[in-house]
Coordinates of C-alpha atoms in Angstrom, one line a residue:
X1 CA -0.2 -0.2 0.0
X2 CA 1.4 3.5 -1.2
X3 CA 2.6 5.7 2.1
X4 CA 3.2 9.2 2.3
X5 CA 6.4 10.2 4.5
X6 CA 6.7 14.0 5.7
X7 CA 10.3 14.3 7.0
X8 CA 11.2 17.5 8.9
X9 CA 14.8 18.3 8.5
X10 CA 15.6 21.0 11.6
X11 CA 18.5 23.3 10.3
X12 CA 18.9 21.9 6.9
X13 CA 18.9 23.9 3.7
X14 CA 17.8 23.8 0.4
X15 CA 21.5 23.9 -0.6
X16 CA 22.0 20.5 1.5
X17 CA 19.2 19.0 -0.3
X18 CA 20.4 20.0 -3.7
X19 CA 23.6 18.2 -2.7
X20 CA 22.2 14.7 -1.9
X21 CA 19.8 15.0 -5.0
X22 CA 22.6 15.7 -7.3
X23 CA 24.8 12.6 -5.0
X24 CA 21.8 10.2 -6.0
X25 CA 21.9 11.3 -9.7
X26 CA 18.3 13.0 -9.5
X27 CA 17.7 16.1 -10.8
X28 CA 14.8 18.6 -10.5
X29 CA 11.5 17.5 -12.5
X30 CA 13.1 14.2 -13.4
X31 CA 12.2 10.8 -12.6
X32 CA 12.4 9.5 -8.9
X33 CA 14.3 6.6 -7.5
X34 CA 12.9 3.4 -7.5
X35 CA 9.4 3.3 -5.8
X36 CA 8.9 6.7 -5.7
X37 CA 5.2 8.0 -6.3
X38 CA 5.9 11.7 -5.8
X39 CA 8.1 14.2 -3.8
X40 CA 8.4 17.4 -3.2
X41 CA 11.0 19.7 -0.9
X42 CA 10.5 23.0 0.7
X43 CA 12.3 25.2 3.2
X44 CA 10.4 27.0 6.0
X45 CA 11.3 28.6 9.2
X46 CA 14.9 27.3 8.8
X47 CA 14.1 24.0 8.6
X48 CA 13.8 21.2 5.4
X49 CA 10.4 20.1 4.8
X50 CA 10.0 17.0 2.2
X51 CA 6.8 14.9 1.6
X52 CA 7.2 11.6 -0.7
X53 CA 4.4 9.3 -1.4
X54 CA 6.0 6.0 -1.8
X55 CA 4.9 2.4 -3.0
X56 CA 5.3 1.2 0.3
X57 CA 6.8 1.9 3.7
X58 CA 9.3 -1.0 3.6
X59 CA 10.6 0.1 0.1
X60 CA 11.2 3.9 1.7
X61 CA 12.4 2.5 4.9
X62 CA 15.3 0.9 3.0
X63 CA 16.2 3.7 0.7
X64 CA 16.2 5.9 3.8
X65 CA 18.6 3.6 5.8
X66 CA 20.9 2.9 2.4
X67 CA 20.7 6.7 0.9
X68 CA 19.0 9.3 2.7
X69 CA 20.9 8.9 6.1
X70 CA 24.3 8.5 5.0
X71 CA 24.3 11.2 2.1
X72 CA 22.3 13.7 4.3
X73 CA 25.1 13.0 7.2
X74 CA 27.9 13.5 4.5
X75 CA 26.1 16.8 3.1
X76 CA 26.2 18.2 6.9
X77 CA 22.5 17.9 7.9
X78 CA 22.4 18.8 11.7
X79 CA 20.2 16.2 12.4
X80 CA 18.1 12.7 11.1
X81 CA 14.7 14.2 10.3
X82 CA 11.3 13.9 12.2
X83 CA 9.4 11.4 10.1
X84 CA 5.6 11.0 9.9
X85 CA 4.0 8.3 8.3
X86 CA 0.4 8.2 6.6
X87 CA -0.9 5.4 4.6
X88 CA -2.2 7.1 1.1
X89 CA -5.9 6.6 0.6
X90 CA -5.6 8.1 -3.4
X91 CA -3.0 10.4 -5.3
X92 CA -2.8 11.6 -8.8
X93 CA -0.4 10.8 -11.7
X94 CA 0.8 13.4 -14.3
X95 CA -1.9 14.1 -16.6
X96 CA -0.3 13.9 -20.3
X97 CA -3.0 16.5 -21.8
X98 CA -1.2 18.9 -19.8

């Protein structure tokens, strides 16, 4: 079942976030990593806020352990995120007519 993950990285910046994405080989507006349905990132009040929708929590947890955790440390994130999970009732995909 799809899951939404909200991560709040206190004290992290968009520059650090961009560094992590670059190390993962991800580009803005491009395809996400395996298992990703949607992704958004924003900076608010000195914190980095990320919302992901993933195919499953297990898939996300593995990705977080293998990629997000180590690369965010490497980029100088001050601490791991506060993470909240929600089961997804519905989501939309891009409209090819747009």
